Amino acid sequence: MVGQPALPVPATSPAAIQIRNLSARYGPRQVLHGITLAVHPGEILGLVGLHGAGKTTLLKAILLLVAPAAGTVRLFGEPQDAPGGRARLAYLPERFRPPGHLTGHDFLRLS
């Protein structure tokens, strides 16, 4: 059924992903602007769009593999850089390139 969670979730559970006014840039080029959405535990989300629409950039911004230019992201009620929220996520990129804005230590801390 469309719009219904795939699994029962307690009413007090925070959103698995809460995004407010997220923007991201690659140099001077703005690729995401003002993205706001929530994905609750048990819901399924699919990102659909043309090549270059920002689907992968959105995922990378959620995971801090691309530095957001503006906005906030919370994972399971915690800031996106908090280990508690990040521990419940997995991401398998097609081609992995370590994020250039993080030091090696910072990158290892995110995993």
mmCIF file with all atom_site columns, C-alpha atoms in Angstrom:
data_model
loop_
_atom_site.group_PDB
_atom_site.id
_atom_site.type_symbol
_atom_site.label_atom_id
_atom_site.label_alt_id
_atom_site.label_comp_id
_atom_site.label_asym_id
_atom_site.label_entity_id
_atom_site.label_seq_id
_atom_site.pdbx_PDB_ins_code
_atom_site.Cartn_x
_atom_site.Cartn_y
_atom_site.Cartn_z
_atom_site.occupancy
_atom_site.B_iso_or_equiv
_atom_site.pdbx_formal_charge
_atom_site.auth_seq_id
_atom_site.auth_comp_id
_atom_site.auth_asym_id
_atom_site.auth_atom_id
_atom_site.pdbx_PDB_model_num
ATOM 1   C CA . MET A 1 1   ? 0.000  0.000  0.000   1.00 0.00 ? 1   MET A CA 1
ATOM 2   C CA . VAL A 1 2   ? 1.501  3.353  -1.006  1.00 0.00 ? 2   VAL A CA 1
ATOM 3   C CA . GLY A 1 3   ? 2.382  5.712  1.838   1.00 0.00 ? 3   GLY A CA 1
ATOM 4   C CA . GLN A 1 4   ? 2.266  3.061  4.552   1.00 0.00 ? 4   GLN A CA 1
ATOM 5   C CA . PRO A 1 5   ? 5.374  1.975  6.480   1.00 0.00 ? 5   PRO A CA 1
ATOM 6   C CA . ALA A 1 6   ? 6.759  -1.410 5.418   1.00 0.00 ? 6   ALA A CA 1
ATOM 7   C CA . LEU A 1 7   ? 7.103  -2.441 9.092   1.00 0.00 ? 7   LEU A CA 1
ATOM 8   C CA . PRO A 1 8   ? 5.213  -1.355 12.226  1.00 0.00 ? 8   PRO A CA 1
ATOM 9   C CA . VAL A 1 9   ? 7.062  1.470  13.999  1.00 0.00 ? 9   VAL A CA 1
ATOM 10  C CA . PRO A 1 10  ? 6.414  2.918  17.466  1.00 0.00 ? 10  PRO A CA 1
ATOM 11  C CA . ALA A 1 11  ? 4.776  6.363  17.230  1.00 0.00 ? 11  ALA A CA 1
ATOM 12  C CA . THR A 1 12  ? 7.582  7.889  19.319  1.00 0.00 ? 12  THR A CA 1
ATOM 13  C CA . SER A 1 13  ? 10.396 6.876  16.927  1.00 0.00 ? 13  SER A CA 1
ATOM 14  C CA . PRO A 1 14  ? 12.277 9.818  15.415  1.00 0.00 ? 14  PRO A CA 1
ATOM 15  C CA . ALA A 1 15  ? 12.615 10.030 11.649  1.00 0.00 ? 15  ALA A CA 1
ATOM 16  C CA . ALA A 1 16  ? 15.334 7.747  10.281  1.00 0.00 ? 16  ALA A CA 1
ATOM 17  C CA . ILE A 1 17  ? 16.396 10.657 8.058   1.00 0.00 ? 17  ILE A CA 1
ATOM 18  C CA . GLN A 1 18  ? 15.251 14.244 8.656   1.00 0.00 ? 18  GLN A CA 1
ATOM 19  C CA . ILE A 1 19  ? 16.512 16.824 6.146   1.00 0.00 ? 19  ILE A CA 1
ATOM 20  C CA . ARG A 1 20  ? 15.759 20.547 6.358   1.00 0.00 ? 20  ARG A CA 1
ATOM 21  C CA . ASN A 1 21  ? 16.744 23.077 3.684   1.00 0.00 ? 21  ASN A CA 1
ATOM 22  C CA . LEU A 1 22  ? 19.782 21.073 2.548   1.00 0.00 ? 22  LEU A CA 1
ATOM 23  C CA . SER A 1 23  ? 21.939 22.649 -0.143  1.00 0.00 ? 23  SER A CA 1
ATOM 24  C CA . ALA A 1 24  ? 25.194 21.394 -1.661  1.00 0.00 ? 24  ALA A CA 1
ATOM 25  C CA . ARG A 1 25  ? 27.703 22.747 -4.168  1.00 0.00 ? 25  ARG A CA 1
ATOM 26  C CA . TYR A 1 26  ? 30.483 21.466 -6.339  1.00 0.00 ? 26  TYR A CA 1
ATOM 27  C CA . GLY A 1 27  ? 32.640 24.579 -6.510  1.00 0.00 ? 27  GLY A CA 1
ATOM 28  C CA . PRO A 1 28  ? 30.481 27.448 -7.784  1.00 0.00 ? 28  PRO A CA 1
ATOM 29  C CA . ARG A 1 29  ? 27.808 25.068 -9.137  1.00 0.00 ? 29  ARG A CA 1
ATOM 30  C CA . GLN A 1 30  ? 24.835 24.549 -6.832  1.00 0.00 ? 30  GLN A CA 1
ATOM 31  C CA . VAL A 1 31  ? 23.550 20.998 -7.231  1.00 0.00 ? 31  VAL A CA 1
ATOM 32  C CA . LEU A 1 32  ? 21.066 20.775 -4.347  1.00 0.00 ? 32  LEU A CA 1
ATOM 33  C CA . HIS A 1 33  ? 18.945 23.641 -3.088  1.00 0.00 ? 33  HIS A CA 1
ATOM 34  C CA . GLY A 1 34  ? 16.518 23.682 -0.173  1.00 0.00 ? 34  GLY A CA 1
ATOM 35  C CA . ILE A 1 35  ? 15.857 19.926 0.057   1.00 0.00 ? 35  ILE A CA 1
ATOM 36  C CA . THR A 1 36  ? 13.472 19.102 2.909   1.00 0.00 ? 36  THR A CA 1
ATOM 37  C CA . LEU A 1 37  ? 12.181 15.590 3.565   1.00 0.00 ? 37  LEU A CA 1
ATOM 38  C CA . ALA A 1 38  ? 11.684 12.977 6.248   1.00 0.00 ? 38  ALA A CA 1
ATOM 39  C CA . VAL A 1 39  ? 11.968 9.202  6.013   1.00 0.00 ? 39  VAL A CA 1
ATOM 40  C CA . HIS A 1 40  ? 10.534 7.372  9.004   1.00 0.00 ? 40  HIS A CA 1
ATOM 41  C CA . PRO A 1 41  ? 11.655 3.944  10.235  1.00 0.00 ? 41  PRO A CA 1
ATOM 42  C CA . GLY A 1 42  ? 9.988  1.250  8.154   1.00 0.00 ? 42  GLY A CA 1
ATOM 43  C CA . GLU A 1 43  ? 9.354  3.521  5.167   1.00 0.00 ? 43  GLU A CA 1
ATOM 44  C CA . ILE A 1 44  ? 10.969 2.886  1.812   1.00 0.00 ? 44  ILE A CA 1
ATOM 45  C CA . LEU A 1 45  ? 12.300 5.785  -0.264  1.00 0.00 ? 45  LEU A CA 1
ATOM 46  C CA . GLY A 1 46  ? 13.383 5.698  -3.886  1.00 0.00 ? 46  GLY A CA 1
ATOM 47  C CA . LEU A 1 47  ? 15.236 8.538  -5.611  1.00 0.00 ? 47  LEU A CA 1
ATOM 48  C CA . VAL A 1 48  ? 14.368 8.902  -9.269  1.00 0.00 ? 48  VAL A CA 1
ATOM 49  C CA . GLY A 1 49  ? 15.682 11.482 -11.696 1.00 0.00 ? 49  GLY A CA 1
ATOM 50  C CA . LEU A 1 50  ? 17.739 12.183 -14.763 1.00 0.00 ? 50  LEU A CA 1
ATOM 51  C CA . HIS A 1 51  ? 21.508 11.822 -14.833 1.00 0.00 ? 51  HIS A CA 1
ATOM 52  C CA . GLY A 1 52  ? 22.947 14.816 -12.962 1.00 0.00 ? 52  GLY A CA 1
ATOM 53  C CA . ALA A 1 53  ? 19.734 15.587 -11.044 1.00 0.00 ? 53  ALA A CA 1
ATOM 54  C CA . GLY A 1 54  ? 21.505 15.255 -7.660  1.00 0.00 ? 54  GLY A CA 1
ATOM 55  C CA . LYS A 1 55  ? 20.428 11.809 -6.426  1.00 0.00 ? 55  LYS A CA 1
ATOM 56  C CA . THR A 1 56  ? 23.935 10.631 -5.533  1.00 0.00 ? 56  THR A CA 1
ATOM 57  C CA . THR A 1 57  ? 24.901 14.062 -4.218  1.00 0.00 ? 57  THR A CA 1
ATOM 58  C CA . LEU A 1 58  ? 21.924 13.947 -1.844  1.00 0.00 ? 58  LEU A CA 1
ATOM 59  C CA . LEU A 1 59  ? 23.058 10.583 -0.475  1.00 0.00 ? 59  LEU A CA 1
ATOM 60  C CA . LYS A 1 60  ? 26.640 11.819 -0.163  1.00 0.00 ? 60  LYS A CA 1
ATOM 61  C CA . ALA A 1 61  ? 25.511 14.990 1.635   1.00 0.00 ? 61  ALA A CA 1
ATOM 62  C CA . ILE A 1 62  ? 23.476 12.901 4.106   1.00 0.00 ? 62  ILE A CA 1
ATOM 63  C CA . LEU A 1 63  ? 26.595 10.798 4.807   1.00 0.00 ? 63  LEU A CA 1
ATOM 64  C CA . LEU A 1 64  ? 28.932 13.855 4.886   1.00 0.00 ? 64  LEU A CA 1
ATOM 65  C CA . LEU A 1 65  ? 30.870 12.559 1.893   1.00 0.00 ? 65  LEU A CA 1
ATOM 66  C CA . VAL A 1 66  ? 29.994 15.933 0.329   1.00 0.00 ? 66  VAL A CA 1
ATOM 67  C CA . ALA A 1 67  ? 30.051 18.935 2.656   1.00 0.00 ? 67  ALA A CA 1
ATOM 68  C CA . PRO A 1 68  ? 26.568 20.490 2.785   1.00 0.00 ? 68  PRO A CA 1
ATOM 69  C CA . ALA A 1 69  ? 26.564 24.214 1.961   1.00 0.00 ? 69  ALA A CA 1
ATOM 70  C CA . ALA A 1 70  ? 23.475 24.814 4.125   1.00 0.00 ? 70  ALA A CA 1
ATOM 71  C CA . GLY A 1 71  ? 20.744 23.014 6.007   1.00 0.00 ? 71  GLY A CA 1
ATOM 72  C CA . THR A 1 72  ? 20.583 20.267 8.591   1.00 0.00 ? 72  THR A CA 1
ATOM 73  C CA . VAL A 1 73  ? 20.423 16.484 8.522   1.00 0.00 ? 73  VAL A CA 1
ATOM 74  C CA . ARG A 1 74  ? 19.477 14.283 11.455  1.00 0.00 ? 74  ARG A CA 1
ATOM 75  C CA . LEU A 1 75  ? 19.808 10.491 11.429  1.00 0.00 ? 75  LEU A CA 1
ATOM 76  C CA . PHE A 1 76  ? 17.541 8.637  13.854  1.00 0.00 ? 76  PHE A CA 1
ATOM 77  C CA . GLY A 1 77  ? 17.146 11.861 15.831  1.00 0.00 ? 77  GLY A CA 1
ATOM 78  C CA . GLU A 1 78  ? 20.875 12.636 16.073  1.00 0.00 ? 78  GLU A CA 1
ATOM 79  C CA . PRO A 1 79  ? 23.056 15.100 14.144  1.00 0.00 ? 79  PRO A CA 1
ATOM 80  C CA . GLN A 1 80  ? 24.415 13.504 10.971  1.00 0.00 ? 80  GLN A CA 1
ATOM 81  C CA . ASP A 1 81  ? 27.987 13.407 12.311  1.00 0.00 ? 81  ASP A CA 1
ATOM 82  C CA . ALA A 1 82  ? 27.000 11.560 15.521  1.00 0.00 ? 82  ALA A CA 1
ATOM 83  C CA . PRO A 1 83  ? 28.194 7.934  15.540  1.00 0.00 ? 83  PRO A CA 1
ATOM 84  C CA . GLY A 1 84  ? 24.919 6.673  17.072  1.00 0.00 ? 84  GLY A CA 1
ATOM 85  C CA . GLY A 1 85  ? 22.812 7.684  14.083  1.00 0.00 ? 85  GLY A CA 1
ATOM 86  C CA . ARG A 1 86  ? 25.413 6.781  11.458  1.00 0.00 ? 86  ARG A CA 1
ATOM 87  C CA . ALA A 1 87  ? 25.930 3.269  12.890  1.00 0.00 ? 87  ALA A CA 1
ATOM 88  C CA . ARG A 1 88  ? 22.522 2.213  11.539  1.00 0.00 ? 88  ARG A CA 1
ATOM 89  C CA . LEU A 1 89  ? 23.294 3.192  7.918   1.00 0.00 ? 89  LEU A CA 1
ATOM 90  C CA . ALA A 1 90  ? 25.118 1.471  5.085   1.00 0.00 ? 90  ALA A CA 1
ATOM 91  C CA . TYR A 1 91  ? 26.264 2.928  1.757   1.00 0.00 ? 91  TYR A CA 1
ATOM 92  C CA . LEU A 1 92  ? 27.886 1.076  -1.113  1.00 0.00 ? 92  LEU A CA 1
ATOM 93  C CA . PRO A 1 93  ? 29.007 3.479  -3.847  1.00 0.00 ? 93  PRO A CA 1
ATOM 94  C CA . GLU A 1 94  ? 29.584 2.429  -7.431  1.00 0.00 ? 94  GLU A CA 1
ATOM 95  C CA . ARG A 1 95  ? 33.056 4.016  -7.344  1.00 0.00 ? 95  ARG A CA 1
ATOM 96  C CA . PHE A 1 96  ? 34.534 5.031  -4.010  1.00 0.00 ? 96  PHE A CA 1
ATOM 97  C CA . ARG A 1 97  ? 36.504 8.258  -3.731  1.00 0.00 ? 97  ARG A CA 1
ATOM 98  C CA . PRO A 1 98  ? 37.378 9.450  -0.202  1.00 0.00 ? 98  PRO A CA 1
ATOM 99  C CA . PRO A 1 99  ? 35.935 12.904 0.490   1.00 0.00 ? 99  PRO A CA 1
ATOM 100 C CA . GLY A 1 100 ? 38.566 15.578 -0.062  1.00 0.00 ? 100 GLY A CA 1
ATOM 101 C CA . HIS A 1 101 ? 37.242 17.902 2.654   1.00 0.00 ? 101 HIS A CA 1
ATOM 102 C CA . LEU A 1 102 ? 37.939 15.393 5.465   1.00 0.00 ? 102 LEU A CA 1
ATOM 103 C CA . THR A 1 103 ? 41.262 14.445 7.013   1.00 0.00 ? 103 THR A CA 1
ATOM 104 C CA . GLY A 1 104 ? 42.072 10.737 7.237   1.00 0.00 ? 104 GLY A CA 1
ATOM 105 C CA . HIS A 1 105 ? 41.274 10.815 10.963  1.00 0.00 ? 105 HIS A CA 1
ATOM 106 C CA . ASP A 1 106 ? 37.918 12.549 10.390  1.00 0.00 ? 106 ASP A CA 1
ATOM 107 C CA . PHE A 1 107 ? 36.997 10.062 7.661   1.00 0.00 ? 107 PHE A CA 1
ATOM 108 C CA . LEU A 1 108 ? 37.738 7.061  9.902   1.00 0.00 ? 108 LEU A CA 1
ATOM 109 C CA . ARG A 1 109 ? 35.714 8.652  12.720  1.00 0.00 ? 109 ARG A CA 1
ATOM 110 C CA . LEU A 1 110 ? 32.652 8.758  10.440  1.00 0.00 ? 110 LEU A CA 1
ATOM 111 C CA . SER A 1 111 ? 32.646 5.017  9.806   1.00 0.00 ? 111 SER A CA 1
#
